[in-house]
PDB file of C-alpha atoms in Angstrom:
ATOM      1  CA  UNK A   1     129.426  73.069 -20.698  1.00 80.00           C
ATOM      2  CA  UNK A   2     126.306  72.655 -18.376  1.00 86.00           C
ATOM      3  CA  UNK A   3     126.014  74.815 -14.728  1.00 85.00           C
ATOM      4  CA  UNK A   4     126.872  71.367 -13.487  1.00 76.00           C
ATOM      5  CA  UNK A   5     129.949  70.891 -15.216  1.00 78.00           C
ATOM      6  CA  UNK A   6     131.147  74.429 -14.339  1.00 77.00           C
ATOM      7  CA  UNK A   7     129.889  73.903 -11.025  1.00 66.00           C
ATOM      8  CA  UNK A   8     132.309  70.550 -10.742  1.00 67.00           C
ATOM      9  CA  UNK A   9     134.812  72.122 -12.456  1.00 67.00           C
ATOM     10  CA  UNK A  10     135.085  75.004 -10.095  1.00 66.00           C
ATOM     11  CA  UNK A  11     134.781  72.624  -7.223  1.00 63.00           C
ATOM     12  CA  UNK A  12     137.514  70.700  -8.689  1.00 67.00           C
ATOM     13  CA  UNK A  13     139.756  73.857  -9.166  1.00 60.00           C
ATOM     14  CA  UNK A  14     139.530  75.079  -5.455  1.00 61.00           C
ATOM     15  CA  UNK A  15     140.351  71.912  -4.212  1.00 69.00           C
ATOM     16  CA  UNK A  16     143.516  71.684  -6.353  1.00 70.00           C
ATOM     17  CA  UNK A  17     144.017  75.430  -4.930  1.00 69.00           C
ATOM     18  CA  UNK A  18     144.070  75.019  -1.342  1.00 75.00           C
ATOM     19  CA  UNK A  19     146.064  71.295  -1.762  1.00 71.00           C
ATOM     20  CA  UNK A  20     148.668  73.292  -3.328  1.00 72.00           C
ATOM     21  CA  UNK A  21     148.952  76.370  -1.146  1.00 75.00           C
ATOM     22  CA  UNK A  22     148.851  74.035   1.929  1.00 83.00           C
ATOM     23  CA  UNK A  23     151.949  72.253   0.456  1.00 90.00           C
ATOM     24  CA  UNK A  24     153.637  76.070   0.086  1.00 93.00           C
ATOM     25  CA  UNK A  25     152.654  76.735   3.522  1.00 92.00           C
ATOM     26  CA  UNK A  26     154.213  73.436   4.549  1.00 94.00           C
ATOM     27  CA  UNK A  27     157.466  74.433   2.266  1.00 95.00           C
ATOM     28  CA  UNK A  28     157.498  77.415   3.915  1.00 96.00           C
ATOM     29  CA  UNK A  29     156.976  76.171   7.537  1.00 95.00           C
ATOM     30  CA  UNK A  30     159.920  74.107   7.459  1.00 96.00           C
ATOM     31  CA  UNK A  31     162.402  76.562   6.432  1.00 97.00           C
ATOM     32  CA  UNK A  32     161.132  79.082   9.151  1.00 97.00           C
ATOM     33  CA  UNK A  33     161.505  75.953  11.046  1.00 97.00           C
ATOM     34  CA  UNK A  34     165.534  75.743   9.752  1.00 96.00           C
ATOM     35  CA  UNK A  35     166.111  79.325   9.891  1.00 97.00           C
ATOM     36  CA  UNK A  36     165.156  78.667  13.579  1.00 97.00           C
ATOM     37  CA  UNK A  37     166.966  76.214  14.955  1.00 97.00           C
ATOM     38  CA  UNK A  38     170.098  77.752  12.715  1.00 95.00           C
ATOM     39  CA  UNK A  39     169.256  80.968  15.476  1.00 96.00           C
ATOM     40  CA  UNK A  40     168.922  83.061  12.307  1.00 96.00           C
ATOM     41  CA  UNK A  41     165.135  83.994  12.841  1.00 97.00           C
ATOM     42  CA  UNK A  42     161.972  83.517  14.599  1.00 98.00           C
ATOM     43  CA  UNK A  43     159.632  83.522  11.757  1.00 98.00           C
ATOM     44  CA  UNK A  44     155.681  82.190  12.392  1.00 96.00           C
ATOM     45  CA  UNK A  45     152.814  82.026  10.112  1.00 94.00           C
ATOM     46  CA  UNK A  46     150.195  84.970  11.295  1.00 88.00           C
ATOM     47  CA  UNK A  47     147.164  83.239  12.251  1.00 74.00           C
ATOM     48  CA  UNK A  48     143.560  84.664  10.472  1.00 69.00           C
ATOM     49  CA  UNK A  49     141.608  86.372  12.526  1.00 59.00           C
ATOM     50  CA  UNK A  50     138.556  84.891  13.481  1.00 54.00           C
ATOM     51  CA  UNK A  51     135.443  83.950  15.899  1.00 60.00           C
ATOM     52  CA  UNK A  52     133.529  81.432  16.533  1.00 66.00           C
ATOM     53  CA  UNK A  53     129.977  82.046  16.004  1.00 66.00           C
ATOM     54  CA  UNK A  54     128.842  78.641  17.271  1.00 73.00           C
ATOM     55  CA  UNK A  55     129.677  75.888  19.253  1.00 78.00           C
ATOM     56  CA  UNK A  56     132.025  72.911  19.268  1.00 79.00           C
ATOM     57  CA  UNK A  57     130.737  69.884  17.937  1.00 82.00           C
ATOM     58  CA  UNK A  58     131.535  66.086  18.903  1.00 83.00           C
ATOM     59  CA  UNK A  59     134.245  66.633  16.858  1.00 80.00           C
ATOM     60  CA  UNK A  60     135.623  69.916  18.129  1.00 74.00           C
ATOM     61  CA  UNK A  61     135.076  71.664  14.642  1.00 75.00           C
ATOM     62  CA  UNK A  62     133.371  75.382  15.213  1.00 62.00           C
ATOM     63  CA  UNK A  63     131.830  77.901  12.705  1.00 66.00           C
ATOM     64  CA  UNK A  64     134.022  80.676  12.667  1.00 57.00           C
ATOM     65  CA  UNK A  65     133.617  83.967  10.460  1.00 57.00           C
ATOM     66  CA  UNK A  66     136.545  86.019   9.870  1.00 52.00           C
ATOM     67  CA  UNK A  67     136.693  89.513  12.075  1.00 52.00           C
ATOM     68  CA  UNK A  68     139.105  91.217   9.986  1.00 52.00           C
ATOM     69  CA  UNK A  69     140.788  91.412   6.927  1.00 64.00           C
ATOM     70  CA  UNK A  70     143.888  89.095   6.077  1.00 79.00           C
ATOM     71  CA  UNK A  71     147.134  89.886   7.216  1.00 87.00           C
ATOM     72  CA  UNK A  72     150.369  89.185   5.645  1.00 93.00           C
ATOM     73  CA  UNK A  73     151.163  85.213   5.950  1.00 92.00           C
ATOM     74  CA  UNK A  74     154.365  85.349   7.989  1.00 96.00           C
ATOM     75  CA  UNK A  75     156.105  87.994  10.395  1.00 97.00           C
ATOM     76  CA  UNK A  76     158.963  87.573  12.705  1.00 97.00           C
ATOM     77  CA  UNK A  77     162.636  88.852  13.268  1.00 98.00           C
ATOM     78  CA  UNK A  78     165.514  88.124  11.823  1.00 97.00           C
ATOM     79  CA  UNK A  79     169.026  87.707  14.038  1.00 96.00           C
ATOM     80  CA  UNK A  80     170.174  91.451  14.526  1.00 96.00           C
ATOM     81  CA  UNK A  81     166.815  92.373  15.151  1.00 97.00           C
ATOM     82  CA  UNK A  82     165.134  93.760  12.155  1.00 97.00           C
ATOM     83  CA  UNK A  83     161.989  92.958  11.793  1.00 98.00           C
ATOM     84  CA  UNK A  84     160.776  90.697   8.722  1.00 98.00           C
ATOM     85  CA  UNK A  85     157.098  90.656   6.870  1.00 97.00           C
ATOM     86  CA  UNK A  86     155.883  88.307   3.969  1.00 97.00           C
ATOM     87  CA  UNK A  87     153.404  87.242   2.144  1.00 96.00           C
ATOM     88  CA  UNK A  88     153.757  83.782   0.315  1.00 95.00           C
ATOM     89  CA  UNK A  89     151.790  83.026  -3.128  1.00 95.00           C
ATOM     90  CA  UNK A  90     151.615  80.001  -5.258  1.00 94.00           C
ATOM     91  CA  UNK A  91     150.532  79.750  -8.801  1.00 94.00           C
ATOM     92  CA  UNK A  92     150.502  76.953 -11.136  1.00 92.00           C
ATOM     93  CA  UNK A  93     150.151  79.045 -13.983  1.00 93.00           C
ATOM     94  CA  UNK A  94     152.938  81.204 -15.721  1.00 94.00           C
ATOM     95  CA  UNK A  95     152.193  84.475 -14.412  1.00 96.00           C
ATOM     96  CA  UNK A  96     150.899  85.612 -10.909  1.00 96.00           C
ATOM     97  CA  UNK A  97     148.823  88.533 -10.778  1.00 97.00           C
ATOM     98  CA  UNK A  98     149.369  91.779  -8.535  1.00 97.00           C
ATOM     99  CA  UNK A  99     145.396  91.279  -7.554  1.00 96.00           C
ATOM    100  CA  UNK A 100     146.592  88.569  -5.878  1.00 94.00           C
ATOM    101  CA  UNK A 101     147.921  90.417  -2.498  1.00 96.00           C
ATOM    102  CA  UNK A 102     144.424  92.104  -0.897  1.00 93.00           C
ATOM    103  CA  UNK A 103     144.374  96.076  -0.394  1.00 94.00           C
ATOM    104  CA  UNK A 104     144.660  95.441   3.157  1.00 92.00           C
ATOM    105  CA  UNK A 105     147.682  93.526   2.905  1.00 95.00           C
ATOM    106  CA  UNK A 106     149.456  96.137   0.796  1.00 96.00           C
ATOM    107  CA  UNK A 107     148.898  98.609   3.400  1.00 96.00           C
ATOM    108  CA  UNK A 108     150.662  96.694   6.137  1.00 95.00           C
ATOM    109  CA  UNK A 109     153.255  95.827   4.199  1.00 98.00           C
ATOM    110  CA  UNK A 110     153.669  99.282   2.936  1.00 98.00           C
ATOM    111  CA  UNK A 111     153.712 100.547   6.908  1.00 97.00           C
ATOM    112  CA  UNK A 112     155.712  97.364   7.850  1.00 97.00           C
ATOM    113  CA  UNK A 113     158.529  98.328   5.485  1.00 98.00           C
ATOM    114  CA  UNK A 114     158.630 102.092   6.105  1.00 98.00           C
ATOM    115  CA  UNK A 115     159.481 101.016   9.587  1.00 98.00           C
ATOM    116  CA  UNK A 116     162.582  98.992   8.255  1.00 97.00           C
ATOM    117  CA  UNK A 117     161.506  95.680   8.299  1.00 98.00           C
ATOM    118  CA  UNK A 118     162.424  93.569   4.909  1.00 97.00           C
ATOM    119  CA  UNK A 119     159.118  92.911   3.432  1.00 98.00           C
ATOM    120  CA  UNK A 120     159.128  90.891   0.415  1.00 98.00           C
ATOM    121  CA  UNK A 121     156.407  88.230  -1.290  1.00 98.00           C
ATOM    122  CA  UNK A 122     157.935  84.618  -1.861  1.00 97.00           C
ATOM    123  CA  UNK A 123     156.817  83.106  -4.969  1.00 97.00           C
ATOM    124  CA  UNK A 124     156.478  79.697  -6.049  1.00 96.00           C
ATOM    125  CA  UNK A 125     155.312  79.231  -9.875  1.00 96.00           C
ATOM    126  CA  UNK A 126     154.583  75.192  -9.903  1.00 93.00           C
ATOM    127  CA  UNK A 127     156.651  73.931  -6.824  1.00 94.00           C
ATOM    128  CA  UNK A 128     159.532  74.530  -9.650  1.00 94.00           C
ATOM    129  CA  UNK A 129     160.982  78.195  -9.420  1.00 97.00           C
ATOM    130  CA  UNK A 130     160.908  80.342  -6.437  1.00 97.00           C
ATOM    131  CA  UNK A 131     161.400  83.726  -5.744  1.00 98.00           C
ATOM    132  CA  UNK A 132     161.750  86.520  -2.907  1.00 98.00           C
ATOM    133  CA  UNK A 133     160.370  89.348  -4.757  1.00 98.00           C
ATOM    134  CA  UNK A 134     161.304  92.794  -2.511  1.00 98.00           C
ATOM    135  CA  UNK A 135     157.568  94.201  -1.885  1.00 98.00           C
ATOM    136  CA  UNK A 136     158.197  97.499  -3.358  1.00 98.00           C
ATOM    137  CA  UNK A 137     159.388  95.513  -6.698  1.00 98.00           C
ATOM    138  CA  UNK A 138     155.960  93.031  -6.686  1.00 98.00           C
ATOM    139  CA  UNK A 139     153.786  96.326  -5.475  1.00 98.00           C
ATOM    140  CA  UNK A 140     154.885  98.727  -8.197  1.00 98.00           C
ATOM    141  CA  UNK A 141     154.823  95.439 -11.133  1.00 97.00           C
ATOM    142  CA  UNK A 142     153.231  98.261 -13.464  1.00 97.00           C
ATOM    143  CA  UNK A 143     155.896 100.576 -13.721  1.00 97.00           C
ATOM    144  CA  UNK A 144     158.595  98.217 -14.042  1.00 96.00           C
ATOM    145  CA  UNK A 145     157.161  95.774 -15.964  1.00 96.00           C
ATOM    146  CA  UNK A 146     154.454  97.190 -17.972  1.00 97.00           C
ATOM    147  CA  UNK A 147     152.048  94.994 -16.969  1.00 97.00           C
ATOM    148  CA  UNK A 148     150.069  94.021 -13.740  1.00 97.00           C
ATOM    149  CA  UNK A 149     151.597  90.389 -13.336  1.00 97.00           C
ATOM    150  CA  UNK A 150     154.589  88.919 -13.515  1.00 98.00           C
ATOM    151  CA  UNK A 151     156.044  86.006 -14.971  1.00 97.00           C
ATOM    152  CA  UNK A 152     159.306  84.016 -13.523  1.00 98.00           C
ATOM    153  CA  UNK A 153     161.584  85.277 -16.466  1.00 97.00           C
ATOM    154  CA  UNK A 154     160.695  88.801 -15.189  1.00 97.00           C
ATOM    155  CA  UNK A 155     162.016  87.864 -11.627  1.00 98.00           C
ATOM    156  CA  UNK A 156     165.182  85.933 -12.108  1.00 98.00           C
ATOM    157  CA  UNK A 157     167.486  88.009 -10.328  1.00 97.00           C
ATOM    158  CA  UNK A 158     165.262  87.574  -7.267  1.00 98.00           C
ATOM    159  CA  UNK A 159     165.264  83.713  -7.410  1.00 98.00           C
ATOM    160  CA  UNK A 160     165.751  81.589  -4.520  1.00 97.00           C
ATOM    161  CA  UNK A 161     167.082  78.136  -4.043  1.00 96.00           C
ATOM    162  CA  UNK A 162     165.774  75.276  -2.604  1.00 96.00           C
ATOM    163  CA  UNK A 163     167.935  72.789  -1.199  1.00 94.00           C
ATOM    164  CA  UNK A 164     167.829  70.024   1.174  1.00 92.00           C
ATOM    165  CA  UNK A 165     164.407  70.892   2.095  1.00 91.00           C
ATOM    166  CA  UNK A 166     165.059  74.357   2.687  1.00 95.00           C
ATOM    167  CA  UNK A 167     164.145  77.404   0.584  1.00 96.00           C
ATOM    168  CA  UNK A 168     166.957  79.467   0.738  1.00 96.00           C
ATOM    169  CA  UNK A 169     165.387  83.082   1.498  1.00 96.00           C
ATOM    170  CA  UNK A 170     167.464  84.425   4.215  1.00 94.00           C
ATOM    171  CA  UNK A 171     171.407  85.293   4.472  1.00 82.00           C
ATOM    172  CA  UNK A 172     172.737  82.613   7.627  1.00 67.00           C
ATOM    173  CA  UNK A 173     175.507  83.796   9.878  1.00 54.00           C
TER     174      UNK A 173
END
């Protein structure tokens, strides 16, 4: 394969990428979305933290760079008041990595959850199977599973539903 055709190929890949995880956010909005209107949490995607190092142009698109690290995707409280922390991952593969939450993110969740919040990672594996992994399960992946990924037949007791529209990841009423 030339440099071109990895180049394309890679360019092709990313694409597919951020398609896919905008279609999980989108999943995901709408059942935080539910779960509000339901009055069973207040749920909202954590924006990324950024500044613009330029102006607006005619069409109000800015360069931004990022200040900080990423945060986890989604924060909020649950009804009761406990606090709730998560970070969502999508993976068209068979397997999802523990590589793929950032050392940054760890640490909040890790401080988010020894405060009593219910931190967890939801999991899609194709749009197919989903899952609301506890964090302390998807952090410590190498002691329980031997391995540092995970696959969806490791995770089945922490599989969600999704059902008219809504992924099922919190306990209504």
């Amino acid at each position: 394969m030339t440099n071109r055709e990895q180049h394309l190929k890679a360019v092709m890949t990313g694409r597919r990428s951020r398609a896919a995880g905008g279609a999980w956010e989108e999943l995901l909005e709408a059942s935080c979305r539910h779960y509000r209107l339901k009055g069973a949490a207040e749920i909202t995607k954590t924006p990324e933290p950024m500044k613009p190092i330029g102006p607006k142009n005619a069409k109000g698109q800015f360069l931004a760079c990022y200040t900080k690290q990423a945060q986890p995707d989604y924060k909020g409280t649950l009804a009761g008041g406990r606090a709730v922390v998560f970070e969502a991952k999508h993976t068209d593969s068979d397997r999802l990595q523990r590589s793929v939450v950032s050392e940054e993110q760890e640490k909040q969740l890790d401080r988010h959850m020894a405060l009593g919040a219910d931190c967890f990672v939801m999991v899609s594996f194709g749009f197919r199977q989903f899952f609301k992994i506890p964090w302390e399960v998807f952090r410590d992946m190498k002691e329980r599973y031997g391995r540092k990924y995970i696959t969806p037949e490791d995770v089945q007791e922490y599989k969600v539903r999704y059902i008219g529209g809504v992924l099922q990841f919190l306990k209504e009423g």
